[in-house]
Structure formats: C-alpha cells, structure tokens
Amino acid sequence: MDVEEFWALLDEACAEVDDQERDFDDRHEAISRACEERLVSRTPEEVVQFALRKWQLRDAAYRYDLWAAAFLIEGWWSDDGFMDFREGLISLGRHWYERALADPDSLADHPAVRGGGDVLLGNEDFHQVARRAYHRLTGEPDGLDEALAASPEAAPLRSLTHPTGSRWDVADDNEMRRHLPRLAAIFLD
C-alpha cells in the first residue's frame, strides 16, 4: 500500500463517517472503526503497509510548529499528547493533514477548532487501528509489532527522536500570537 492508497482508504472512511456522525467527539471512534473494517478486508501485508504509511505521516508531522498548535488547541504539552494529536490530524483525512503541514495556523479553519472551547483533535484510538485489524486477520495479538520490527522500511522511522523546526516558548502568549495568530485569537483572546 503506497501513500495514495493509504489516503484513498482513509478518505473513504472519513466521507462515510462525516456523512453519518455530526458530533465531532464521537467521530474519533467512528473513524477508527471505519478504517479497521476496511483493513480487515485486506491482507496482513497491506495492514503492515498501512501502519508504515501512517508512521511516516505521523513522523512528518513531528514538528515544533504543529506541537505549538496542538498546545493551543488541546491545552497541554506532552509527548503522548502530541502523538495522539498527530494521530488525530491524520484521521481528519488528507485535506486537513496537508493543510496543517503547510500552515499549522490553518487548523483555525477546522469546524471543531474555530469555535474554541474544549476541542480534542487528538485520537488515541486511531493509533490502534492497524494493530486491531492485524490481530483480527491473523489471530496474533503482537503480530503487527513483530511484522513492523522485521520491516526494513521501519528502520529509518525509529531514528526520529526530536521534533523538527524551530522551537519557541509556548508559554509566551506574544510568541504564540506571532507564530500562530489565528489559533491564538481563538484560544488566547
């Protein structure tokens, strides 16, 4: 499964869920279920490829500017929280993922974000989609982890230990307004 096939599967699941699920908070589980159901119709090898593509996309979003956006939107700064945020960003679909990578401040346009309030784009459940699908297909609870460990494609993905880009003080409201003015207007003003 290449990145185009990854996005086709995910965007199809997003379209299905977005047509049925109007409550954004309920969307997290629904998108995870919709992706899992699509994956169990594939081969175990394709599930491994899905997991690898998602890992690559999550690593591409491992940037300080996106972490600062996550801090404004979700209100905390932790490795686990940012992992969930990146999973959630991917689960929004290709359109929102690519917009956010091009300009993290564009997340201010997302319907769940632009109203402010208690918004959680993070989707911890989405992290487990491929693992559950692989288990359902093979009966091996740890099979995906073993398959990923054996994959030569996974080696470079294990080397990313720090976010890329420039870091600034997220506790400094003026810095946040300078770097992410639209998100700051929603969450700081």
Short mmCIF file of N, CA and C in Angstrom, two decimals:
data_model
loop_
_atom_site.label_atom_id
_atom_site.label_comp_id
_atom_site.label_asym_id
_atom_site.label_seq_id
_atom_site.Cartn_x
_atom_site.Cartn_y
_atom_site.Cartn_z
N MET A 1 0.85 -1.18 0.00
CA MET A 1 0.00 0.00 0.00
C MET A 1 0.90 1.24 0.00
N ASP A 2 0.76 2.05 -1.03
CA ASP A 2 1.53 3.29 -1.06
C ASP A 2 0.72 4.40 -0.38
N VAL A 3 1.29 5.59 -0.35
CA VAL A 3 0.63 6.69 0.36
C VAL A 3 -0.69 7.08 -0.30
N GLU A 4 -0.77 6.96 -1.62
CA GLU A 4 -2.03 7.28 -2.31
C GLU A 4 -3.13 6.30 -1.90
N GLU A 5 -2.79 5.02 -1.82
CA GLU A 5 -3.77 4.02 -1.38
C GLU A 5 -4.16 4.23 0.08
N PHE A 6 -3.17 4.61 0.89
CA PHE A 6 -3.46 4.92 2.30
C PHE A 6 -4.51 6.02 2.38
N TRP A 7 -4.25 7.13 1.66
CA TRP A 7 -5.18 8.26 1.73
C TRP A 7 -6.53 7.89 1.12
N ALA A 8 -6.56 7.10 0.08
CA ALA A 8 -7.83 6.69 -0.52
C ALA A 8 -8.67 5.92 0.50
N LEU A 9 -8.05 4.98 1.20
CA LEU A 9 -8.76 4.21 2.22
C LEU A 9 -9.26 5.12 3.33
N LEU A 10 -8.39 5.98 3.82
CA LEU A 10 -8.76 6.85 4.93
C LEU A 10 -9.81 7.87 4.52
N ASP A 11 -9.65 8.49 3.37
CA ASP A 11 -10.62 9.50 2.94
C ASP A 11 -11.99 8.88 2.66
N GLU A 12 -12.01 7.65 2.18
CA GLU A 12 -13.28 6.94 2.00
C GLU A 12 -13.95 6.72 3.36
N ALA A 13 -13.18 6.32 4.35
CA ALA A 13 -13.71 6.13 5.70
C ALA A 13 -14.19 7.47 6.27
N CYS A 14 -13.42 8.53 6.05
CA CYS A 14 -13.82 9.86 6.53
C CYS A 14 -15.13 10.31 5.92
N ALA A 15 -15.29 10.10 4.62
CA ALA A 15 -16.52 10.50 3.94
C ALA A 15 -17.71 9.75 4.52
N GLU A 16 -17.54 8.46 4.76
CA GLU A 16 -18.63 7.67 5.35
C GLU A 16 -18.99 8.18 6.74
N VAL A 17 -17.98 8.39 7.57
CA VAL A 17 -18.22 8.82 8.94
C VAL A 17 -18.78 10.24 8.98
N ASP A 18 -18.23 11.13 8.17
CA ASP A 18 -18.69 12.51 8.19
C ASP A 18 -20.13 12.64 7.72
N ASP A 19 -20.58 11.73 6.86
CA ASP A 19 -21.98 11.72 6.43
C ASP A 19 -22.91 11.26 7.55
N GLN A 20 -22.40 10.43 8.45
CA GLN A 20 -23.25 9.83 9.49
C GLN A 20 -23.08 10.46 10.86
N GLU A 21 -21.89 10.96 11.16
CA GLU A 21 -21.56 11.40 12.51
C GLU A 21 -21.38 12.92 12.56
N ARG A 22 -22.33 13.60 13.14
CA ARG A 22 -22.26 15.06 13.21
C ARG A 22 -21.51 15.55 14.45
N ASP A 23 -21.45 14.74 15.50
CA ASP A 23 -20.77 15.12 16.74
C ASP A 23 -19.28 14.80 16.60
N PHE A 24 -18.44 15.82 16.63
CA PHE A 24 -17.01 15.62 16.41
C PHE A 24 -16.41 14.70 17.47
N ASP A 25 -16.85 14.78 18.72
CA ASP A 25 -16.30 13.93 19.77
C ASP A 25 -16.54 12.45 19.48
N ASP A 26 -17.67 12.12 18.87
CA ASP A 26 -17.98 10.73 18.54
C ASP A 26 -17.27 10.27 17.27
N ARG A 27 -16.73 11.21 16.52
CA ARG A 27 -16.08 10.89 15.26
C ARG A 27 -14.81 10.06 15.45
N HIS A 28 -14.10 10.29 16.55
CA HIS A 28 -12.83 9.58 16.78
C HIS A 28 -13.02 8.07 16.70
N GLU A 29 -13.94 7.54 17.49
CA GLU A 29 -14.17 6.10 17.48
C GLU A 29 -14.74 5.64 16.16
N ALA A 30 -15.62 6.43 15.58
CA ALA A 30 -16.26 6.04 14.32
C ALA A 30 -15.23 5.93 13.19
N ILE A 31 -14.30 6.87 13.11
CA ILE A 31 -13.31 6.82 12.03
C ILE A 31 -12.36 5.64 12.25
N SER A 32 -12.05 5.36 13.50
CA SER A 32 -11.20 4.20 13.80
C SER A 32 -11.89 2.91 13.38
N ARG A 33 -13.17 2.77 13.73
CA ARG A 33 -13.93 1.57 13.34
C ARG A 33 -14.03 1.44 11.82
N ALA A 34 -14.32 2.55 11.14
CA ALA A 34 -14.47 2.51 9.68
C ALA A 34 -13.16 2.10 9.01
N CYS A 35 -12.04 2.60 9.49
CA CYS A 35 -10.74 2.21 8.92
C CYS A 35 -10.44 0.75 9.23
N GLU A 36 -10.70 0.34 10.45
CA GLU A 36 -10.44 -1.06 10.82
C GLU A 36 -11.25 -2.01 9.95
N GLU A 37 -12.51 -1.70 9.72
CA GLU A 37 -13.34 -2.57 8.88
C GLU A 37 -12.80 -2.63 7.45
N ARG A 38 -12.30 -1.55 6.95
CA ARG A 38 -11.70 -1.58 5.60
C ARG A 38 -10.40 -2.39 5.59
N LEU A 39 -9.64 -2.30 6.66
CA LEU A 39 -8.37 -3.02 6.72
C LEU A 39 -8.56 -4.54 6.84
N VAL A 40 -9.59 -4.98 7.53
CA VAL A 40 -9.77 -6.43 7.67
C VAL A 40 -10.21 -7.09 6.37
N SER A 41 -10.53 -6.29 5.37
CA SER A 41 -10.83 -6.87 4.05
C SER A 41 -9.56 -6.96 3.20
N ARG A 42 -8.43 -6.53 3.75
CA ARG A 42 -7.14 -6.54 3.06
C ARG A 42 -6.30 -7.71 3.58
N THR A 43 -5.10 -7.82 3.05
CA THR A 43 -4.17 -8.85 3.52
C THR A 43 -3.39 -8.33 4.73
N PRO A 44 -2.81 -9.24 5.53
CA PRO A 44 -1.96 -8.77 6.63
C PRO A 44 -0.81 -7.88 6.14
N GLU A 45 -0.26 -8.20 4.98
CA GLU A 45 0.83 -7.38 4.44
C GLU A 45 0.36 -5.96 4.15
N GLU A 46 -0.87 -5.82 3.66
CA GLU A 46 -1.40 -4.47 3.40
C GLU A 46 -1.64 -3.71 4.70
N VAL A 47 -2.01 -4.42 5.76
CA VAL A 47 -2.19 -3.78 7.06
C VAL A 47 -0.84 -3.27 7.57
N VAL A 48 0.20 -4.06 7.38
CA VAL A 48 1.55 -3.61 7.75
C VAL A 48 1.91 -2.36 6.96
N GLN A 49 1.62 -2.35 5.68
CA GLN A 49 1.90 -1.18 4.84
C GLN A 49 1.10 0.04 5.30
N PHE A 50 -0.17 -0.17 5.67
CA PHE A 50 -0.98 0.92 6.21
C PHE A 50 -0.31 1.50 7.46
N ALA A 51 0.13 0.62 8.35
CA ALA A 51 0.79 1.07 9.58
C ALA A 51 2.07 1.83 9.27
N LEU A 52 2.84 1.36 8.30
CA LEU A 52 4.07 2.06 7.91
C LEU A 52 3.78 3.43 7.32
N ARG A 53 2.77 3.53 6.45
CA ARG A 53 2.43 4.83 5.86
C ARG A 53 1.99 5.79 6.95
N LYS A 54 1.17 5.30 7.89
CA LYS A 54 0.70 6.16 8.98
C LYS A 54 1.88 6.61 9.84
N TRP A 55 2.80 5.73 10.08
CA TRP A 55 4.00 6.07 10.85
C TRP A 55 4.80 7.16 10.13
N GLN A 56 4.96 7.02 8.82
CA GLN A 56 5.68 8.04 8.05
C GLN A 56 4.97 9.39 8.11
N LEU A 57 3.65 9.38 8.00
CA LEU A 57 2.89 10.63 8.06
C LEU A 57 2.95 11.24 9.45
N ARG A 58 2.88 10.39 10.47
CA ARG A 58 2.97 10.89 11.85
C ARG A 58 4.35 11.52 12.08
N ASP A 59 5.40 10.88 11.56
CA ASP A 59 6.74 11.45 11.72
C ASP A 59 6.90 12.76 10.95
N ALA A 60 6.28 12.86 9.78
CA ALA A 60 6.36 14.11 9.00
C ALA A 60 5.71 15.27 9.76
N ALA A 61 4.78 14.96 10.64
CA ALA A 61 4.10 15.98 11.45
C ALA A 61 4.78 16.20 12.80
N TYR A 62 5.92 15.57 13.02
CA TYR A 62 6.65 15.71 14.28
C TYR A 62 7.49 16.97 14.22
N ARG A 63 6.79 18.10 14.35
CA ARG A 63 7.41 19.42 14.19
C ARG A 63 6.98 20.33 15.34
N TYR A 64 7.88 21.22 15.71
CA TYR A 64 7.58 22.13 16.82
C TYR A 64 6.40 23.06 16.52
N ASP A 65 6.27 23.51 15.27
CA ASP A 65 5.16 24.42 14.98
C ASP A 65 3.81 23.72 15.13
N LEU A 66 3.74 22.45 14.74
CA LEU A 66 2.50 21.70 14.94
C LEU A 66 2.27 21.38 16.41
N TRP A 67 3.36 21.15 17.14
CA TRP A 67 3.23 20.89 18.57
C TRP A 67 2.70 22.14 19.28
N ALA A 68 3.15 23.31 18.86
CA ALA A 68 2.64 24.55 19.44
C ALA A 68 1.15 24.72 19.11
N ALA A 69 0.76 24.37 17.89
CA ALA A 69 -0.67 24.42 17.53
C ALA A 69 -1.46 23.46 18.40
N ALA A 70 -0.93 22.26 18.62
CA ALA A 70 -1.59 21.28 19.48
C ALA A 70 -1.72 21.82 20.90
N PHE A 71 -0.69 22.51 21.37
CA PHE A 71 -0.72 23.10 22.71
C PHE A 71 -1.86 24.11 22.83
N LEU A 72 -2.01 24.96 21.83
CA LEU A 72 -3.10 25.94 21.86
C LEU A 72 -4.46 25.25 21.82
N ILE A 73 -4.61 24.31 20.90
CA ILE A 73 -5.91 23.66 20.69
C ILE A 73 -6.28 22.77 21.86
N GLU A 74 -5.34 21.96 22.33
CA GLU A 74 -5.67 20.94 23.32
C GLU A 74 -5.25 21.29 24.73
N GLY A 75 -4.36 22.28 24.88
CA GLY A 75 -4.06 22.80 26.20
C GLY A 75 -2.97 22.10 26.99
N TRP A 76 -2.21 21.21 26.38
CA TRP A 76 -1.10 20.59 27.10
C TRP A 76 0.07 20.31 26.18
N TRP A 77 1.21 20.01 26.80
CA TRP A 77 2.47 19.81 26.08
C TRP A 77 3.10 18.53 26.62
N SER A 78 2.84 17.40 25.98
CA SER A 78 3.46 16.14 26.38
C SER A 78 3.72 15.30 25.13
N ASP A 79 4.68 14.39 25.24
CA ASP A 79 4.98 13.50 24.10
C ASP A 79 3.76 12.67 23.72
N ASP A 80 3.12 12.06 24.72
CA ASP A 80 1.96 11.22 24.43
C ASP A 80 0.81 12.03 23.85
N GLY A 81 0.58 13.20 24.42
CA GLY A 81 -0.49 14.05 23.91
C GLY A 81 -0.24 14.47 22.47
N PHE A 82 1.02 14.76 22.15
CA PHE A 82 1.34 15.16 20.78
C PHE A 82 1.27 13.97 19.82
N MET A 83 1.58 12.77 20.30
CA MET A 83 1.41 11.57 19.47
C MET A 83 -0.08 11.42 19.13
N ASP A 84 -0.94 11.56 20.13
CA ASP A 84 -2.38 11.45 19.88
C ASP A 84 -2.87 12.55 18.94
N PHE A 85 -2.32 13.76 19.10
CA PHE A 85 -2.70 14.86 18.22
C PHE A 85 -2.34 14.53 16.77
N ARG A 86 -1.14 14.02 16.54
CA ARG A 86 -0.72 13.68 15.18
C ARG A 86 -1.57 12.54 14.61
N GLU A 87 -1.92 11.57 15.45
CA GLU A 87 -2.83 10.51 15.01
C GLU A 87 -4.18 11.12 14.62
N GLY A 88 -4.67 12.03 15.45
CA GLY A 88 -5.93 12.69 15.15
C GLY A 88 -5.87 13.53 13.90
N LEU A 89 -4.75 14.21 13.70
CA LEU A 89 -4.57 15.02 12.49
C LEU A 89 -4.66 14.14 11.25
N ILE A 90 -4.00 12.99 11.27
CA ILE A 90 -4.08 12.06 10.14
C ILE A 90 -5.52 11.58 9.97
N SER A 91 -6.19 11.28 11.08
CA SER A 91 -7.56 10.75 10.99
C SER A 91 -8.57 11.77 10.47
N LEU A 92 -8.18 13.04 10.39
CA LEU A 92 -9.06 14.04 9.78
C LEU A 92 -9.12 13.90 8.26
N GLY A 93 -8.14 13.18 7.69
CA GLY A 93 -8.09 12.99 6.25
C GLY A 93 -6.99 13.83 5.61
N ARG A 94 -6.77 13.53 4.36
CA ARG A 94 -5.66 14.15 3.62
C ARG A 94 -5.76 15.67 3.55
N HIS A 95 -6.95 16.19 3.28
CA HIS A 95 -7.13 17.63 3.13
C HIS A 95 -6.62 18.38 4.36
N TRP A 96 -7.11 18.01 5.54
CA TRP A 96 -6.74 18.72 6.75
C TRP A 96 -5.29 18.45 7.14
N TYR A 97 -4.84 17.22 6.94
CA TYR A 97 -3.45 16.88 7.25
C TYR A 97 -2.50 17.75 6.42
N GLU A 98 -2.71 17.78 5.12
CA GLU A 98 -1.81 18.55 4.25
C GLU A 98 -1.90 20.04 4.51
N ARG A 99 -3.09 20.55 4.79
CA ARG A 99 -3.22 21.97 5.14
C ARG A 99 -2.44 22.30 6.40
N ALA A 100 -2.56 21.43 7.40
CA ALA A 100 -1.88 21.69 8.67
C ALA A 100 -0.37 21.62 8.51
N LEU A 101 0.12 20.71 7.69
CA LEU A 101 1.56 20.65 7.47
C LEU A 101 2.06 21.88 6.72
N ALA A 102 1.27 22.37 5.78
CA ALA A 102 1.66 23.56 5.03
C ALA A 102 1.59 24.81 5.90
N ASP A 103 0.60 24.85 6.82
CA ASP A 103 0.39 26.02 7.67
C ASP A 103 -0.38 25.58 8.91
N PRO A 104 0.30 25.30 10.02
CA PRO A 104 -0.40 24.85 11.22
C PRO A 104 -1.51 25.79 11.68
N ASP A 105 -1.36 27.08 11.41
CA ASP A 105 -2.38 28.05 11.80
C ASP A 105 -3.69 27.85 11.04
N SER A 106 -3.64 27.13 9.91
CA SER A 106 -4.86 26.86 9.14
C SER A 106 -5.83 25.96 9.89
N LEU A 107 -5.38 25.30 10.94
CA LEU A 107 -6.30 24.50 11.75
C LEU A 107 -7.39 25.37 12.38
N ALA A 108 -7.17 26.67 12.42
CA ALA A 108 -8.20 27.59 12.91
C ALA A 108 -9.46 27.51 12.05
N ASP A 109 -9.34 27.03 10.82
CA ASP A 109 -10.50 26.90 9.93
C ASP A 109 -11.29 25.62 10.15
N HIS A 110 -10.73 24.66 10.87
CA HIS A 110 -11.44 23.39 11.06
C HIS A 110 -12.69 23.64 11.91
N PRO A 111 -13.83 23.08 11.51
CA PRO A 111 -15.08 23.34 12.25
C PRO A 111 -15.01 23.03 13.74
N ALA A 112 -14.29 22.00 14.13
CA ALA A 112 -14.20 21.66 15.55
C ALA A 112 -13.29 22.61 16.31
N VAL A 113 -12.43 23.33 15.60
CA VAL A 113 -11.46 24.23 16.24
C VAL A 113 -11.96 25.66 16.27
N ARG A 114 -12.57 26.11 15.19
CA ARG A 114 -12.86 27.55 15.06
C ARG A 114 -13.81 28.08 16.12
N GLY A 115 -14.57 27.22 16.77
CA GLY A 115 -15.45 27.68 17.84
C GLY A 115 -14.77 27.75 19.19
N GLY A 116 -13.52 27.27 19.27
CA GLY A 116 -12.80 27.27 20.55
C GLY A 116 -13.39 26.23 21.48
N GLY A 117 -13.26 26.45 22.76
CA GLY A 117 -13.81 25.52 23.74
C GLY A 117 -12.92 24.31 23.95
N ASP A 118 -13.54 23.25 24.44
CA ASP A 118 -12.81 22.02 24.76
C ASP A 118 -12.70 21.14 23.53
N VAL A 119 -11.74 21.43 22.70
CA VAL A 119 -11.53 20.71 21.46
C VAL A 119 -10.40 19.71 21.65
N LEU A 120 -10.62 18.49 21.24
CA LEU A 120 -9.55 17.50 21.23
C LEU A 120 -9.47 16.91 19.84
N LEU A 121 -8.48 17.35 19.08
CA LEU A 121 -8.25 16.74 17.77
C LEU A 121 -7.52 15.42 17.94
N GLY A 122 -6.83 15.24 19.04
CA GLY A 122 -6.09 14.01 19.29
C GLY A 122 -7.00 12.80 19.25
N ASN A 123 -6.48 11.72 18.68
CA ASN A 123 -7.27 10.49 18.54
C ASN A 123 -6.39 9.31 18.92
N GLU A 124 -6.33 9.02 20.21
CA GLU A 124 -5.52 7.91 20.71
C GLU A 124 -5.97 6.58 20.11
N ASP A 125 -7.27 6.41 19.93
CA ASP A 125 -7.81 5.16 19.40
C ASP A 125 -7.30 4.86 17.99
N PHE A 126 -7.06 5.90 17.20
CA PHE A 126 -6.62 5.71 15.82
C PHE A 126 -5.24 5.05 15.77
N HIS A 127 -4.47 5.21 16.82
CA HIS A 127 -3.14 4.60 16.90
C HIS A 127 -3.23 3.07 16.87
N GLN A 128 -4.36 2.51 17.31
CA GLN A 128 -4.51 1.06 17.44
C GLN A 128 -5.22 0.40 16.25
N VAL A 129 -5.64 1.17 15.28
CA VAL A 129 -6.44 0.63 14.17
C VAL A 129 -5.74 -0.52 13.45
N ALA A 130 -4.53 -0.32 13.02
CA ALA A 130 -3.81 -1.36 12.27
C ALA A 130 -3.53 -2.56 13.17
N ARG A 131 -3.20 -2.32 14.42
CA ARG A 131 -2.92 -3.42 15.35
C ARG A 131 -4.15 -4.31 15.52
N ARG A 132 -5.31 -3.69 15.71
CA ARG A 132 -6.54 -4.48 15.87
C ARG A 132 -6.88 -5.23 14.59
N ALA A 133 -6.74 -4.58 13.45
CA ALA A 133 -7.05 -5.24 12.17
C ALA A 133 -6.11 -6.42 11.94
N TYR A 134 -4.83 -6.23 12.21
CA TYR A 134 -3.86 -7.32 12.02
C TYR A 134 -4.20 -8.49 12.93
N HIS A 135 -4.54 -8.20 14.17
CA HIS A 135 -4.92 -9.25 15.12
C HIS A 135 -6.16 -10.00 14.63
N ARG A 136 -7.14 -9.28 14.15
CA ARG A 136 -8.35 -9.92 13.63
C ARG A 136 -8.03 -10.81 12.43
N LEU A 137 -7.13 -10.38 11.58
CA LEU A 137 -6.79 -11.15 10.38
C LEU A 137 -5.93 -12.38 10.69
N THR A 138 -5.03 -12.25 11.65
CA THR A 138 -4.04 -13.31 11.87
C THR A 138 -4.23 -14.08 13.17
N GLY A 139 -4.97 -13.50 14.11
CA GLY A 139 -5.09 -14.11 15.43
C GLY A 139 -3.88 -13.87 16.32
N GLU A 140 -2.92 -13.11 15.84
CA GLU A 140 -1.68 -12.84 16.59
C GLU A 140 -1.77 -11.47 17.27
N PRO A 141 -1.90 -11.44 18.61
CA PRO A 141 -2.06 -10.15 19.29
C PRO A 141 -0.89 -9.19 19.11
N ASP A 142 0.33 -9.72 19.01
CA ASP A 142 1.51 -8.87 18.84
C ASP A 142 2.09 -8.97 17.44
N GLY A 143 1.33 -9.54 16.54
CA GLY A 143 1.83 -9.80 15.19
C GLY A 143 2.23 -8.56 14.43
N LEU A 144 1.48 -7.49 14.56
CA LEU A 144 1.83 -6.27 13.83
C LEU A 144 3.17 -5.72 14.32
N ASP A 145 3.37 -5.70 15.62
CA ASP A 145 4.64 -5.21 16.16
C ASP A 145 5.81 -6.03 15.62
N GLU A 146 5.63 -7.34 15.56
CA GLU A 146 6.69 -8.21 15.05
C GLU A 146 6.92 -7.96 13.56
N ALA A 147 5.84 -7.79 12.81
CA ALA A 147 5.98 -7.53 11.37
C ALA A 147 6.65 -6.18 11.11
N LEU A 148 6.31 -5.18 11.91
CA LEU A 148 6.95 -3.87 11.76
C LEU A 148 8.43 -3.94 12.14
N ALA A 149 8.74 -4.68 13.19
CA ALA A 149 10.14 -4.82 13.61
C ALA A 149 10.98 -5.49 12.52
N ALA A 150 10.35 -6.38 11.76
CA ALA A 150 11.07 -7.10 10.70
C ALA A 150 11.14 -6.31 9.40
N SER A 151 10.38 -5.24 9.30
CA SER A 151 10.32 -4.48 8.05
C SER A 151 11.51 -3.53 7.91
N PRO A 152 12.25 -3.61 6.80
CA PRO A 152 13.34 -2.66 6.60
C PRO A 152 12.84 -1.22 6.47
N GLU A 153 11.58 -1.04 6.09
CA GLU A 153 11.02 0.32 5.98
C GLU A 153 10.89 1.00 7.34
N ALA A 154 10.82 0.21 8.41
CA ALA A 154 10.62 0.79 9.74
C ALA A 154 11.90 1.34 10.34
N ALA A 155 13.05 0.88 9.89
CA ALA A 155 14.32 1.30 10.50
C ALA A 155 14.50 2.82 10.52
N PRO A 156 14.32 3.52 9.40
CA PRO A 156 14.51 4.98 9.46
C PRO A 156 13.45 5.68 10.32
N LEU A 157 12.30 5.06 10.49
CA LEU A 157 11.25 5.67 11.28
C LEU A 157 11.57 5.65 12.76
N ARG A 158 12.40 4.73 13.18
CA ARG A 158 12.79 4.64 14.59
C ARG A 158 13.83 5.68 14.98
N SER A 159 14.42 6.36 14.01
CA SER A 159 15.53 7.27 14.31
C SER A 159 15.09 8.68 14.69
N LEU A 160 13.85 9.03 14.48
CA LEU A 160 13.37 10.38 14.80
C LEU A 160 13.10 10.48 16.30
N THR A 161 13.91 11.28 16.99
CA THR A 161 13.78 11.37 18.45
C THR A 161 13.35 12.75 18.93
N HIS A 162 13.46 13.77 18.08
CA HIS A 162 13.08 15.13 18.46
C HIS A 162 12.30 15.76 17.32
N PRO A 163 11.36 16.63 17.66
CA PRO A 163 10.63 17.34 16.60
C PRO A 163 11.59 18.18 15.75
N THR A 164 11.19 18.43 14.54
CA THR A 164 11.97 19.27 13.64
C THR A 164 11.47 20.71 13.71
N GLY A 165 12.27 21.61 13.19
CA GLY A 165 11.89 23.02 13.12
C GLY A 165 12.34 23.80 14.34
N SER A 166 11.95 25.06 14.34
CA SER A 166 12.33 25.97 15.42
C SER A 166 11.35 25.85 16.57
N ARG A 167 11.90 25.85 17.75
CA ARG A 167 11.07 25.79 18.96
C ARG A 167 10.98 27.19 19.55
N TRP A 168 9.81 27.53 20.03
CA TRP A 168 9.66 28.80 20.73
C TRP A 168 8.90 28.55 22.02
N ASP A 169 8.85 29.55 22.86
CA ASP A 169 8.24 29.42 24.19
C ASP A 169 6.72 29.45 24.06
N VAL A 170 6.10 28.29 24.22
CA VAL A 170 4.64 28.21 24.07
C VAL A 170 3.92 28.86 25.25
N ALA A 171 4.64 29.12 26.34
CA ALA A 171 4.03 29.82 27.47
C ALA A 171 4.02 31.33 27.27
N ASP A 172 4.68 31.81 26.24
CA ASP A 172 4.74 33.23 25.92
C ASP A 172 3.62 33.55 24.92
N ASP A 173 2.56 34.16 25.40
CA ASP A 173 1.41 34.46 24.54
C ASP A 173 1.78 35.30 23.33
N ASN A 174 2.71 36.22 23.51
CA ASN A 174 3.13 37.06 22.37
C ASN A 174 3.80 36.23 21.28
N GLU A 175 4.62 35.27 21.69
CA GLU A 175 5.25 34.37 20.71
C GLU A 175 4.18 33.54 19.99
N MET A 176 3.22 33.06 20.74
CA MET A 176 2.15 32.26 20.12
C MET A 176 1.35 33.12 19.13
N ARG A 177 1.07 34.35 19.51
CA ARG A 177 0.34 35.25 18.60
C ARG A 177 1.16 35.55 17.35
N ARG A 178 2.46 35.64 17.50
CA ARG A 178 3.32 35.93 16.35
C ARG A 178 3.39 34.75 15.39
N HIS A 179 3.51 33.55 15.92
CA HIS A 179 3.68 32.36 15.08
C HIS A 179 2.35 31.76 14.61
N LEU A 180 1.34 31.81 15.46
CA LEU A 180 0.04 31.19 15.16
C LEU A 180 -1.08 32.18 15.47
N PRO A 181 -1.16 33.28 14.71
CA PRO A 181 -2.09 34.35 15.07
C PRO A 181 -3.56 33.95 15.08
N ARG A 182 -3.97 33.14 14.14
CA ARG A 182 -5.39 32.77 14.06
C ARG A 182 -5.78 31.82 15.19
N LEU A 183 -4.94 30.84 15.47
CA LEU A 183 -5.23 29.94 16.59
C LEU A 183 -5.14 30.70 17.92
N ALA A 184 -4.17 31.59 18.03
CA ALA A 184 -4.04 32.38 19.25
C ALA A 184 -5.28 33.25 19.47
N ALA A 185 -5.84 33.79 18.39
CA ALA A 185 -7.05 34.61 18.52
C ALA A 185 -8.22 33.79 19.06
N ILE A 186 -8.26 32.52 18.73
CA ILE A 186 -9.34 31.65 19.23
C ILE A 186 -9.10 31.24 20.67
N PHE A 187 -7.87 30.83 20.99
CA PHE A 187 -7.62 30.19 22.27
C PHE A 187 -6.96 31.08 23.32
N LEU A 188 -6.41 32.22 22.93
CA LEU A 188 -5.77 33.10 23.92
C LEU A 188 -6.59 34.35 24.20
N ASP A 189 -7.38 34.79 23.25
CA ASP A 189 -8.12 36.05 23.43
C ASP A 189 -9.49 35.82 24.03
#
